[in-house]
XYZ file of C-alpha atoms in Angstrom:
777
model
C 71.973 12.216 38.828
C 73.634 14.250 37.097
C 74.761 17.893 39.458
C 74.068 20.780 37.883
C 76.142 23.582 39.060
C 74.766 26.757 39.713
C 77.235 29.106 40.227
C 77.737 32.000 37.266
C 80.380 34.305 37.714
C 78.901 37.646 36.398
C 81.244 40.417 34.630
C 79.273 43.474 33.280
C 78.035 42.967 30.164
C 78.462 47.725 29.439
C 78.949 49.058 26.119
C 83.094 50.272 27.369
C 86.002 50.260 25.220
C 89.212 48.978 26.710
C 92.479 50.883 24.881
C 95.022 48.049 24.034
C 96.284 45.755 27.410
C 99.492 46.575 29.504
C 99.030 44.541 32.659
C 99.765 46.675 35.768
C 102.402 45.422 38.113
C 100.040 45.522 40.569
C 97.776 42.865 39.043
C 100.918 40.482 37.889
C 102.067 40.682 41.760
C 98.552 40.389 43.456
C 97.876 37.300 41.079
C 101.397 35.797 41.811
C 101.225 36.142 45.531
C 97.127 34.711 45.180
C 97.183 31.085 46.514
C 94.378 28.929 47.118
C 91.645 29.273 44.608
C 94.488 30.587 42.055
C 97.134 27.349 42.657
C 94.740 24.572 40.815
C 95.342 27.238 37.710
C 98.772 28.108 38.253
C 99.780 24.404 37.765
C 97.108 23.340 35.643
C 95.084 20.881 33.767
C 93.935 18.997 31.197
C 90.289 19.623 29.163
C 89.069 18.558 26.244
C 88.402 21.839 23.867
C 85.160 21.848 21.903
C 84.405 23.192 18.597
C 81.757 21.596 17.358
C 79.013 18.915 17.210
C 81.801 16.683 16.474
C 84.857 18.093 17.695
C 86.451 17.630 21.263
C 90.496 18.374 21.069
C 92.132 17.879 24.119
C 94.505 20.197 25.524
C 96.566 21.149 28.782
C 95.226 24.572 29.889
C 97.077 26.614 32.828
C 97.888 30.222 34.207
C 100.934 31.925 33.115
C 100.813 34.264 36.128
C 103.394 37.011 34.519
C 101.412 38.478 32.032
C 98.461 36.960 33.056
C 97.282 34.766 30.191
C 95.170 31.792 30.158
C 97.199 29.912 28.034
C 96.740 26.346 26.550
C 98.390 23.810 23.906
C 98.096 24.971 20.533
C 97.215 22.480 17.759
C 99.727 19.589 16.581
C 99.326 19.879 12.904
C 99.723 23.799 11.659
C 101.843 25.282 14.624
C 102.802 28.353 12.126
C 99.371 29.509 11.842
C 100.157 33.310 14.156
C 96.716 32.105 16.883
C 97.865 32.856 20.086
C 97.142 29.812 21.707
C 95.981 32.347 25.170
C 92.991 34.208 26.773
C 93.753 37.794 28.344
C 92.659 37.068 32.007
C 91.196 40.905 32.160
C 89.162 39.911 28.890
C 87.059 37.083 30.998
C 83.140 38.811 31.002
C 81.752 35.616 32.474
C 81.892 31.985 33.675
C 79.135 29.328 32.725
C 78.640 26.067 34.151
C 77.290 23.034 31.837
C 75.338 23.627 29.005
C 74.755 26.930 28.806
C 75.992 28.282 25.266
C 74.830 28.407 21.967
C 77.614 25.323 21.150
C 76.732 23.068 23.831
C 73.077 23.530 23.255
C 73.861 22.647 19.610
C 75.621 19.557 20.584
C 72.595 18.446 23.363
C 69.594 19.289 21.153
C 71.332 17.602 18.095
C 71.741 14.690 19.575
C 75.312 13.822 19.295
C 75.818 13.643 22.699
C 76.468 10.045 21.935
C 79.089 10.065 24.608
C 77.498 10.940 27.065
C 79.088 13.723 28.334
C 77.723 14.973 31.929
C 76.785 18.144 32.538
C 79.063 18.962 35.730
C 81.489 18.278 33.361
C 81.107 21.417 31.312
C 82.027 24.960 31.335
C 82.729 27.738 29.311
C 84.651 31.255 29.451
C 82.762 33.870 28.270
C 85.325 36.671 26.747
C 85.157 40.052 25.184
C 85.166 43.635 24.882
C 80.912 44.374 24.798
C 78.085 41.841 24.776
C 77.406 41.656 21.174
C 81.290 41.061 20.998
C 82.594 38.144 22.575
C 83.524 34.807 22.015
C 83.648 31.455 23.992
C 85.853 28.801 25.056
C 83.210 25.712 25.848
C 85.768 23.114 27.882
C 84.673 19.758 29.322
C 86.923 18.190 32.413
C 87.576 14.490 33.764
C 86.357 15.527 36.898
C 84.019 16.983 38.647
C 86.348 18.318 41.082
C 89.119 19.283 39.089
C 85.814 21.489 37.285
C 84.899 23.205 40.561
C 88.428 24.000 41.578
C 88.692 25.586 37.766
C 85.598 26.721 37.770
C 86.006 28.947 41.844
C 89.781 29.510 41.015
C 88.338 31.584 37.156
C 86.145 33.283 39.385
C 88.894 34.615 42.388
C 90.720 35.417 38.959
C 88.271 37.667 37.551
C 87.557 39.734 41.237
C 91.196 40.033 41.033
C 91.785 41.596 37.878
C 88.673 43.611 38.063
C 89.632 45.575 40.941
C 93.215 46.259 40.466
C 91.846 47.392 36.946
C 88.676 49.509 38.157
C 91.689 51.612 40.131
C 93.956 51.738 37.850
C 93.281 51.604 34.505
C 94.177 55.040 32.916
C 98.143 54.955 34.605
C 97.879 50.972 32.747
C 96.917 52.546 29.679
C 99.795 55.314 29.632
C 102.385 53.186 30.807
C 101.184 50.830 27.664
C 101.546 53.715 25.231
C 105.481 54.717 26.986
C 106.490 50.856 25.857
C 105.539 51.359 22.944
C 107.536 53.968 22.717
C 110.069 52.943 23.558
C 111.255 50.859 20.361
C 115.394 49.919 21.648
C 113.352 48.621 24.892
C 116.047 51.660 26.997
C 113.210 51.782 29.928
C 113.963 55.725 29.060
C 112.506 58.147 26.583
C 114.429 61.683 25.113
C 112.182 64.598 24.769
C 111.995 63.780 21.076
C 110.612 60.594 21.762
C 108.583 62.624 23.999
C 107.138 64.824 21.716
C 106.213 61.521 18.857
C 104.176 59.850 21.289
C 102.459 62.889 22.760
C 101.722 63.012 18.723
C 100.692 59.227 18.789
C 98.268 60.663 22.232
C 97.079 62.908 20.130
C 98.547 66.170 21.700
C 99.970 68.536 19.740
C 102.328 71.241 21.680
C 104.983 74.343 21.364
C 107.750 72.988 22.034
C 109.189 75.220 24.350
C 106.330 74.633 26.360
C 106.820 71.040 26.156
C 110.383 70.785 27.340
C 109.512 72.891 30.393
C 106.996 70.488 31.659
C 109.583 67.363 30.332
C 112.547 69.361 32.825
C 110.160 69.566 34.999
C 109.136 65.674 35.265
C 113.638 64.989 35.320
C 113.480 64.359 38.791
C 115.474 61.268 38.503
C 118.633 63.442 36.072
C 118.806 60.155 33.786
C 120.706 60.842 30.804
C 121.406 58.349 27.722
C 124.410 59.506 25.488
C 124.270 63.187 27.538
C 120.565 63.918 26.660
C 117.935 63.859 28.735
C 115.442 61.003 29.788
C 112.143 59.951 31.443
C 111.640 56.893 32.796
C 107.910 54.985 32.655
C 106.839 56.807 36.482
C 108.781 60.470 35.392
C 107.205 59.831 31.518
C 103.918 59.855 33.758
C 104.450 63.017 35.898
C 104.891 64.533 32.751
C 102.247 63.326 31.350
C 99.912 64.221 34.365
C 101.805 68.240 34.540
C 100.545 68.492 30.793
C 96.823 67.892 32.615
C 96.904 70.639 33.674
C 92.995 72.556 34.137
C 93.143 76.189 33.841
C 89.045 76.126 33.338
C 89.165 73.716 36.684
C 92.122 76.464 38.262
C 90.241 79.636 37.811
C 86.832 78.196 39.195
C 89.437 76.762 42.363
C 90.603 80.230 42.726
C 87.269 82.227 42.371
C 86.723 80.254 46.006
C 89.810 80.029 47.261
C 89.463 82.822 49.758
C 91.441 81.946 53.065
C 94.278 80.970 51.335
C 95.095 81.089 47.398
C 96.129 77.167 47.829
C 93.834 75.894 48.867
C 89.382 75.743 49.767
C 88.486 75.531 53.360
C 85.169 72.751 53.882
C 83.471 76.085 53.651
C 84.600 77.730 50.738
C 83.903 74.203 48.961
C 80.605 74.272 50.321
C 79.802 77.478 48.527
C 81.075 76.710 45.585
C 79.101 73.279 45.514
C 75.954 75.386 46.379
C 76.229 78.301 43.895
C 77.757 77.312 41.129
C 76.534 73.025 41.052
C 73.216 74.415 42.214
C 73.971 71.622 44.776
C 71.435 73.734 47.345
C 71.178 70.966 50.019
C 74.463 70.856 50.736
C 76.204 72.023 53.771
C 79.415 71.687 55.788
C 79.570 67.819 56.217
C 78.533 67.456 52.944
C 81.974 69.181 51.968
C 84.129 67.228 54.389
C 82.886 63.730 53.394
C 83.830 65.216 49.473
C 87.483 66.352 51.076
C 88.262 62.592 53.189
C 86.722 61.087 49.028
C 89.264 63.556 46.880
C 91.998 65.109 48.662
C 95.444 62.959 48.063
C 97.340 65.124 49.946
C 97.976 65.649 53.493
C 95.572 69.115 53.502
C 93.557 66.373 53.954
C 94.790 65.981 58.068
C 93.416 69.528 58.030
C 89.981 69.508 56.533
C 91.091 71.344 53.264
C 91.177 70.819 49.323
C 94.151 71.050 47.203
C 94.104 71.885 43.489
C 94.606 68.661 42.614
C 91.902 67.665 45.290
C 89.376 69.553 43.493
C 90.504 68.668 39.784
C 89.788 64.597 41.377
C 86.471 66.591 42.391
C 85.520 68.066 38.978
C 86.135 64.582 37.296
C 84.863 62.106 39.361
C 81.729 60.738 38.008
C 79.010 61.240 40.226
C 79.809 65.490 39.054
C 79.445 64.247 35.324
C 76.272 65.611 33.522
C 73.669 62.956 34.727
C 72.171 63.894 38.025
C 73.181 61.421 40.157
C 69.952 61.016 41.289
C 69.008 58.646 38.237
C 70.949 55.815 39.760
C 68.614 54.579 41.941
C 64.900 54.045 41.225
C 63.297 57.712 42.349
C 59.885 57.039 40.207
C 56.788 56.532 42.119
C 56.437 52.571 40.788
C 52.778 52.083 42.060
C 50.681 53.388 39.144
C 49.143 51.198 36.809
C 51.743 49.425 33.704
C 49.503 52.042 31.688
C 51.852 54.655 32.663
C 54.978 53.787 32.368
C 57.616 53.625 28.808
C 59.357 50.628 29.262
C 62.029 48.991 27.452
C 61.341 46.882 24.952
C 63.037 45.032 22.273
C 62.148 43.901 18.495
C 63.287 40.420 16.960
C 65.769 39.828 20.552
C 67.379 36.975 19.675
C 69.047 38.238 16.869
C 72.340 39.345 16.563
C 72.652 41.299 13.025
C 69.633 41.571 10.049
C 66.273 40.120 10.150
C 66.494 38.281 6.664
C 70.291 36.574 7.179
C 71.219 36.982 10.861
C 71.900 34.651 13.514
C 70.111 34.788 16.635
C 71.594 33.726 19.370
C 71.043 33.634 23.015
C 73.440 36.014 23.619
C 71.223 38.249 22.560
C 68.744 38.091 24.624
C 71.399 37.929 28.133
C 72.929 41.194 26.725
C 68.759 42.596 26.482
C 68.423 42.130 29.777
C 71.692 42.863 31.214
C 71.405 45.953 30.006
C 68.059 46.132 31.039
C 65.426 45.658 28.987
C 61.975 44.502 30.124
C 59.697 43.203 27.515
C 61.564 41.140 24.592
C 60.362 39.042 21.291
C 59.973 35.048 20.902
C 59.330 34.424 17.407
C 58.180 31.083 17.963
C 58.146 28.116 15.272
C 57.328 24.252 15.304
C 60.479 22.713 15.388
C 62.027 18.803 14.999
C 61.151 16.562 17.576
C 58.505 18.703 19.346
C 60.921 21.279 20.232
C 59.535 24.599 19.606
C 62.462 27.046 18.236
C 63.106 30.741 17.674
C 63.619 32.167 14.594
C 62.481 35.083 12.048
C 60.287 32.755 9.200
C 60.848 32.291 6.238
C 63.454 33.746 6.049
C 67.666 32.458 6.606
C 68.050 33.453 10.096
C 69.496 30.949 12.387
C 67.262 28.765 14.742
C 67.765 28.663 18.471
C 65.345 26.038 20.844
C 63.414 28.060 23.293
C 63.709 25.590 26.099
C 67.407 27.308 25.725
C 66.058 30.617 25.743
C 63.713 30.442 28.753
C 66.253 28.163 30.895
C 69.926 30.256 29.132
C 68.832 33.512 29.246
C 65.418 34.245 30.489
C 65.514 32.631 33.994
C 68.576 33.689 35.405
C 69.265 36.800 33.287
C 65.281 38.203 34.137
C 66.064 39.860 37.069
C 69.894 40.747 37.425
C 69.653 44.636 36.108
C 65.958 45.176 37.904
C 63.442 43.730 39.758
C 60.232 45.024 37.439
C 58.095 43.108 35.862
C 59.482 41.261 32.168
C 56.986 40.962 29.146
C 57.310 37.881 26.805
C 55.649 39.002 23.502
C 55.273 35.747 22.170
C 54.452 35.730 18.134
C 52.690 32.651 17.742
C 53.225 30.279 14.867
C 53.035 27.265 16.401
C 50.566 23.909 16.040
C 48.220 23.716 18.735
C 50.701 20.401 19.995
C 53.281 22.370 20.521
C 51.706 24.997 21.575
C 51.149 22.744 24.822
C 54.648 22.040 24.604
C 55.688 25.808 24.816
C 53.251 26.315 27.272
C 54.277 23.571 29.140
C 57.934 24.570 29.132
C 57.084 27.984 30.272
C 55.289 26.277 33.366
C 58.272 24.168 34.177
C 61.386 26.275 33.413
C 59.583 29.685 35.201
C 58.080 28.348 37.931
C 56.512 30.860 40.493
C 58.535 33.740 38.499
C 55.780 33.216 35.836
C 52.706 35.575 35.925
C 49.733 33.191 35.979
C 47.129 34.708 37.873
C 43.816 34.876 35.897
C 42.143 38.627 35.479
C 39.204 40.046 36.857
C 37.393 41.008 33.652
C 36.102 43.963 35.280
C 39.201 45.293 35.871
C 39.595 49.576 34.704
C 43.402 49.638 34.987
C 46.739 47.472 35.339
C 47.909 46.424 37.946
C 51.372 48.928 38.689
C 55.783 47.698 38.145
C 55.861 47.615 42.037
C 53.088 44.704 42.504
C 54.710 42.791 39.405
C 58.012 42.577 41.220
C 60.176 39.505 39.796
C 56.858 38.270 37.584
C 57.067 37.392 33.947
C 53.550 37.989 31.859
C 52.990 36.485 28.727
C 51.787 38.117 25.981
C 50.017 36.439 23.631
C 47.147 35.769 21.491
C 44.310 34.315 23.204
C 41.599 35.187 20.176
C 40.937 32.711 17.075
C 41.067 35.008 14.202
C 44.814 37.010 13.417
C 46.076 38.787 10.451
C 49.641 37.956 9.852
C 52.212 39.334 7.996
C 55.299 37.645 7.031
C 58.640 38.932 5.732
C 59.921 36.679 3.143
C 63.073 36.372 0.797
C 61.278 34.811 -2.299
C 64.354 34.422 -4.575
C 68.289 35.446 -5.146
C 67.593 37.761 -7.534
C 65.782 40.816 -8.448
C 64.379 39.376 -11.508
C 60.415 38.493 -10.357
C 57.148 37.851 -12.491
C 55.216 37.138 -8.834
C 54.533 40.676 -7.537
C 50.870 39.878 -6.978
C 52.167 37.434 -4.280
C 52.912 40.336 -2.031
C 54.106 43.597 -1.358
C 57.923 44.935 -3.233
C 59.783 46.418 -0.393
C 62.457 46.205 -1.337
C 66.241 43.732 -1.574
C 69.149 42.569 0.478
C 72.163 40.540 -0.903
C 70.241 40.675 -4.618
C 67.365 38.961 -2.529
C 64.000 40.099 -3.141
C 62.148 41.062 0.471
C 58.503 41.132 0.217
C 56.131 41.426 2.305
C 52.879 38.953 2.290
C 49.316 39.577 4.607
C 46.798 36.918 5.198
C 43.914 36.607 7.449
C 43.462 33.032 8.491
C 42.408 31.396 11.495
C 44.916 30.510 14.059
C 43.673 28.204 16.910
C 45.203 28.781 20.281
C 45.552 26.179 22.758
C 44.040 25.982 26.014
C 46.979 25.275 27.536
C 48.827 28.767 26.540
C 46.094 30.724 26.325
C 45.423 30.275 30.325
C 48.858 31.537 31.015
C 47.842 34.599 28.875
C 46.303 37.242 31.518
C 47.331 40.919 31.852
C 48.626 41.367 27.790
C 46.172 40.153 25.697
C 47.145 40.697 22.164
C 44.243 41.543 20.084
C 43.391 43.121 16.718
C 43.685 46.981 16.351
C 40.096 47.818 16.152
C 40.303 52.392 16.273
C 40.698 54.300 18.507
C 36.497 55.546 19.380
C 35.594 51.664 20.041
C 38.578 51.109 22.310
C 38.387 54.294 24.565
C 34.528 53.526 24.496
C 34.419 49.463 25.355
C 37.992 48.624 25.476
C 39.932 46.079 28.376
C 42.291 47.341 30.153
C 44.041 43.899 29.767
C 44.121 44.324 26.040
C 47.049 45.566 23.808
C 47.484 45.995 20.478
C 50.933 46.272 18.104
C 50.926 48.715 15.492
C 53.555 49.436 12.565
C 55.575 52.424 12.997
C 53.966 53.642 9.728
C 50.808 53.015 10.922
C 51.341 54.352 14.080
C 52.340 57.288 12.759
C 49.289 58.117 10.523
C 46.577 57.359 13.938
C 48.783 59.915 16.023
C 49.203 62.066 13.398
C 45.530 62.263 12.546
C 44.425 61.386 16.318
C 46.393 63.737 18.042
C 44.254 64.424 21.278
C 42.737 61.010 21.340
C 45.684 58.846 20.925
C 47.347 59.673 24.439
C 44.464 58.848 26.103
C 43.932 55.645 24.338
C 47.749 54.509 25.861
C 46.091 56.058 29.393
C 43.572 53.118 29.389
C 45.682 50.325 27.045
C 49.403 49.311 26.374
C 50.352 49.564 23.041
C 53.254 48.122 21.143
C 55.159 50.218 18.280
C 57.463 47.685 16.024
C 59.680 48.551 13.165
C 58.049 48.112 9.706
C 58.998 45.146 7.383
C 60.802 47.269 4.969
C 63.894 47.992 7.547
C 65.293 44.476 6.351
C 68.749 45.764 7.705
C 67.437 45.980 11.306
C 67.240 49.312 11.168
C 65.830 51.726 13.762
C 63.140 54.432 13.763
C 62.652 57.645 16.054
C 61.389 56.325 19.209
C 60.158 60.147 20.110
C 57.383 61.151 18.743
C 55.861 57.894 19.968
C 56.748 58.755 23.661
C 55.606 62.380 23.317
C 52.018 60.737 22.225
C 52.375 58.073 25.616
C 53.508 54.639 23.546
C 54.482 52.028 26.244
C 56.382 49.781 24.334
C 58.396 50.948 21.881
C 60.344 48.056 20.332
C 63.433 48.719 18.825
C 66.262 47.073 17.318
C 69.017 47.251 19.686
C 71.653 44.935 18.236
C 71.503 47.772 15.679
C 74.723 50.870 17.649
C 72.517 53.662 15.444
C 71.103 57.504 16.741
C 67.145 56.311 17.892
C 69.571 53.318 19.869
C 71.302 55.934 21.565
C 67.727 57.943 22.601
C 66.838 54.684 23.612
C 69.412 54.478 25.737
C 69.534 58.017 27.060
C 65.785 57.374 28.523
C 66.303 53.958 29.802
C 69.376 55.007 31.615
C 67.300 56.575 34.267
C 65.676 55.430 37.085
C 67.946 53.398 38.259
C 68.069 51.431 34.535
C 65.273 49.802 35.598
C 63.611 49.564 32.678
C 60.015 51.459 33.460
C 60.359 55.081 32.982
C 56.587 57.181 34.472
C 55.296 59.460 31.485
C 55.381 63.493 32.346
C 52.150 63.939 34.360
C 50.226 65.809 31.076
C 50.292 62.644 29.625
C 48.523 60.771 32.540
C 45.379 63.139 32.407
C 46.074 65.438 35.084
C 45.596 69.006 34.758
C 49.139 69.908 34.499
C 50.582 71.957 31.404
C 53.998 70.606 29.903
C 57.396 72.341 31.529
C 58.517 75.170 29.195
C 61.717 75.954 30.615
C 64.990 77.472 28.731
C 67.993 75.956 28.371
C 71.693 77.573 28.078
C 74.387 75.704 27.583
C 78.873 76.446 27.549
C 81.502 74.720 25.154
C 84.176 75.063 27.653
C 86.868 72.244 26.584
C 87.414 68.891 25.454
C 89.729 65.923 26.999
C 91.524 63.498 25.069
C 89.651 63.493 22.034
C 91.177 60.169 20.164
C 91.949 59.826 16.348
C 88.962 59.293 13.924
C 88.781 55.721 12.262
C 89.557 55.561 8.559
C 92.589 57.105 6.296
C 93.332 60.024 7.997
C 96.167 59.936 10.177
C 96.803 63.694 11.498
C 95.463 65.131 14.994
C 91.864 66.060 14.754
C 90.148 69.561 14.497
C 87.092 68.941 16.937
C 83.853 70.709 17.543
C 80.799 69.781 18.960
C 77.126 69.882 18.005
C 74.363 70.269 20.141
C 70.708 68.802 18.788
C 67.933 68.483 20.514
C 65.323 65.546 19.659
C 62.158 65.887 21.079
C 59.128 67.883 20.458
C 58.734 70.017 17.328
C 58.991 72.979 18.260
C 61.938 72.072 20.711
C 63.734 70.654 17.240
C 67.030 72.396 17.026
C 70.592 72.347 16.219
C 73.930 74.355 16.965
C 77.299 73.686 16.938
C 81.108 75.321 17.851
C 84.145 76.751 15.202
C 86.266 73.628 14.873
C 89.816 74.002 16.717
C 92.766 72.816 14.771
C 95.048 70.269 15.597
C 94.219 69.586 18.902
C 92.293 66.624 20.288
C 93.935 66.276 23.849
C 92.660 69.873 25.697
C 90.415 71.724 22.573
C 88.714 75.299 24.024
C 86.171 76.331 22.442
C 84.237 78.336 25.468
C 80.954 79.643 23.201
C 77.673 79.773 24.359
C 73.970 78.870 23.374
C 70.227 78.675 24.073
C 67.919 76.273 23.328
C 63.861 76.843 24.340
C 62.232 73.927 25.549
C 58.264 73.491 25.481
C 58.190 70.051 26.522
C 61.320 69.299 29.032
C 59.720 66.373 30.005
C 60.778 64.659 26.657
C 63.778 66.754 25.263
C 66.842 64.776 24.325
C 70.142 66.170 23.885
C 72.799 65.083 21.462
C 76.289 66.077 22.328
C 78.164 64.950 19.178
C 82.335 65.948 19.107
C 83.093 65.817 15.250
C 86.435 66.012 13.586
C 86.256 69.024 11.052
C 86.705 68.079 6.972
C 87.051 70.216 5.041
C 85.908 67.535 2.257
C 82.770 67.945 4.201
C 83.052 64.172 5.859
C 83.041 65.073 9.423
C 83.654 61.843 11.102
C 81.746 60.689 15.053
C 84.773 61.527 17.569
C 82.286 60.941 20.550
C 78.120 61.293 21.310
C 76.556 61.514 23.977
C 73.047 61.773 24.475
C 70.820 62.296 28.028
C 67.292 63.041 28.925
C 67.482 66.866 29.587
C 65.370 66.323 32.689
C 67.975 64.591 33.757
C 70.880 67.208 32.576
C 72.640 68.544 35.810
C 73.431 72.002 36.472
C 76.384 73.565 36.957
C 79.860 72.458 35.599
C 80.231 69.165 34.200
C 81.506 66.630 32.260
C 80.745 64.905 29.447
C 81.805 61.558 29.245
C 81.838 60.405 25.655
C 80.666 56.842 23.606
C 81.803 55.859 19.679
C 79.760 54.859 17.358
C 79.183 51.425 18.822
C 77.792 52.231 22.114
C 81.109 52.031 23.766
C 82.898 54.441 26.513
C 85.795 55.864 24.904
C 88.555 56.089 27.913
C 89.095 60.058 29.066
C 87.895 61.354 26.617
C 84.921 64.191 27.745
C 83.588 67.660 27.051
C 83.561 70.324 30.107
C 80.255 72.244 30.016
C 78.218 74.598 31.962
C 74.741 74.362 31.836
C 72.274 76.544 33.757
C 68.007 76.368 33.093
C 66.038 79.212 33.279
């Protein structure tokens, strides 16, 4: 019997951007001094590197603790390819044991495992910068003991590097920039070299001011050919002097009544209550913050210096996002219909819906990011092995078995305990439907919700009641209307338009949408697994309100739903109180673009499915929604959409854009310091929507100052999203995005707050932020 190693080391697939790598001495020293689990990696071992079903290469792998890099022997055939045969340890996200990657699944499913490779000899290293941009190194060991030692050693290695990175990431990046600027490897920079480096860091200063800070940092008084120079640590000091924040110092001075140099616990408490609106803050809370953020000896006197106060103001807990959103705080005991549910369309795709790649990784990323409704388009596969693909297109195929075994089973409840819905688009023959049903039961086991429903039920169970359960959403009826998007030829010359509605082209291929009504038999085995989410054809709002069952649900394209909402503005929310409804992108979106989900949320639609693999404004809005309530994937709808006698909440929002910090260069041909400005836009109720912006600041990406005030009148603040975007002003009108942050209005913390910034791919920009003051009236 083969032994399957069940250990999985999880490295979070989060949206974050890291700077160019330089490994701090602490990381190197820690790895050097680490024995035990790390020693086998230092000694090295031979593994078979897997590049394809028939491509196996025996290579020696070892840990270079001085870098630290996981190195391996390069190909002997062409040693001059320029490819670095190593992996940066700090980029390792996950270690998978067994046949868990697309590569191994391809080998096993293709029947080319004629060497009889045991699963317990296989493991994969997943590495890269983000969930949708990763690579795998697939390896086969020569004995189980060595494989187990390496998996355990890699586990320790990742824990070491990640823990130290969390503490030293910013200084690590800064020292990397210093070393790049040190062209002659003298371990020193003179004043002019420092100015050049500052310009590369997007900092432009008056020379006299910079020289004053340079002299202040030059404590060792080291010189090079009569010129004063700074070593690495002195440069860090110099940079930190530049980080002084006059706006934060002014706040500090306002409340430092007892001493000009420190805040007492009482003064800190007063600041938190009056400015940050933390009404429940007590002296005990102030003592806790002093202990957490003060780093000087003032902590012993239970006081906070300007350094500690700056640490507090720039800490994540004092960002604009209300800290309550880090936990599940909403009532989770109401029926499923009362919640917005984080949902994905064509979950299996990494790219567009006509030529994109299908991958298990796409499911893993979606689930780890809190998605609670994922889609499986299931089709007949060879040898009675069902597949997932976007039918009648050029997208690749993956096996249903692998999706269930390697993605759904291990990752469904890793980020949230609340129920996962598998939205099934069934194109299977009766025989393979039975195979599919058997897979669902055997692989998912007790996680599968297979309780028969009470046909008289008037409401669905709650997320709390359905914790750690997987619900199958599929049809039980015989008649369906199928809509398929197909590529009909490779040029735009066509005389067959009667076969379908022409909806666009992609890479020269004509794309049509075909609709036809046909009988589809659903096997008894599969039908028995469909209970709480029985997919039915939409029969009209009046009929649903009159006779519809709570466990029935319909899927509507964005266009059809928009027409229904516009023509039934009062009835549609009542419909969504009774049944779940799923909204999906129209077939014309062949490039997997997205629609704005807010309008559908405003009408109570629970499952608004987006192409989450596409980074655009709708997915940013979606991320803002489901960042809340502990990233549980469930958001309770506002009371006025739940048939309660509650009016929407009207508020006036006052925003003061104060300053920016460490704004990066933008990509493109320009190589100049940015001219940043901030735009604020409200997405939500039509009467609330609006956009305002600051003036631009010339040549200052390091610490631009705006100090401009704006007011927004929000009539339905519960469903308004505030978008903060920082852009680079261009006289030609090409204002490139520097960074952005989207946040639900109800999750905004009042007071003085920092707003972190994310790039257009959704990855956080290290150290970049804007400083604002928020007030609600």
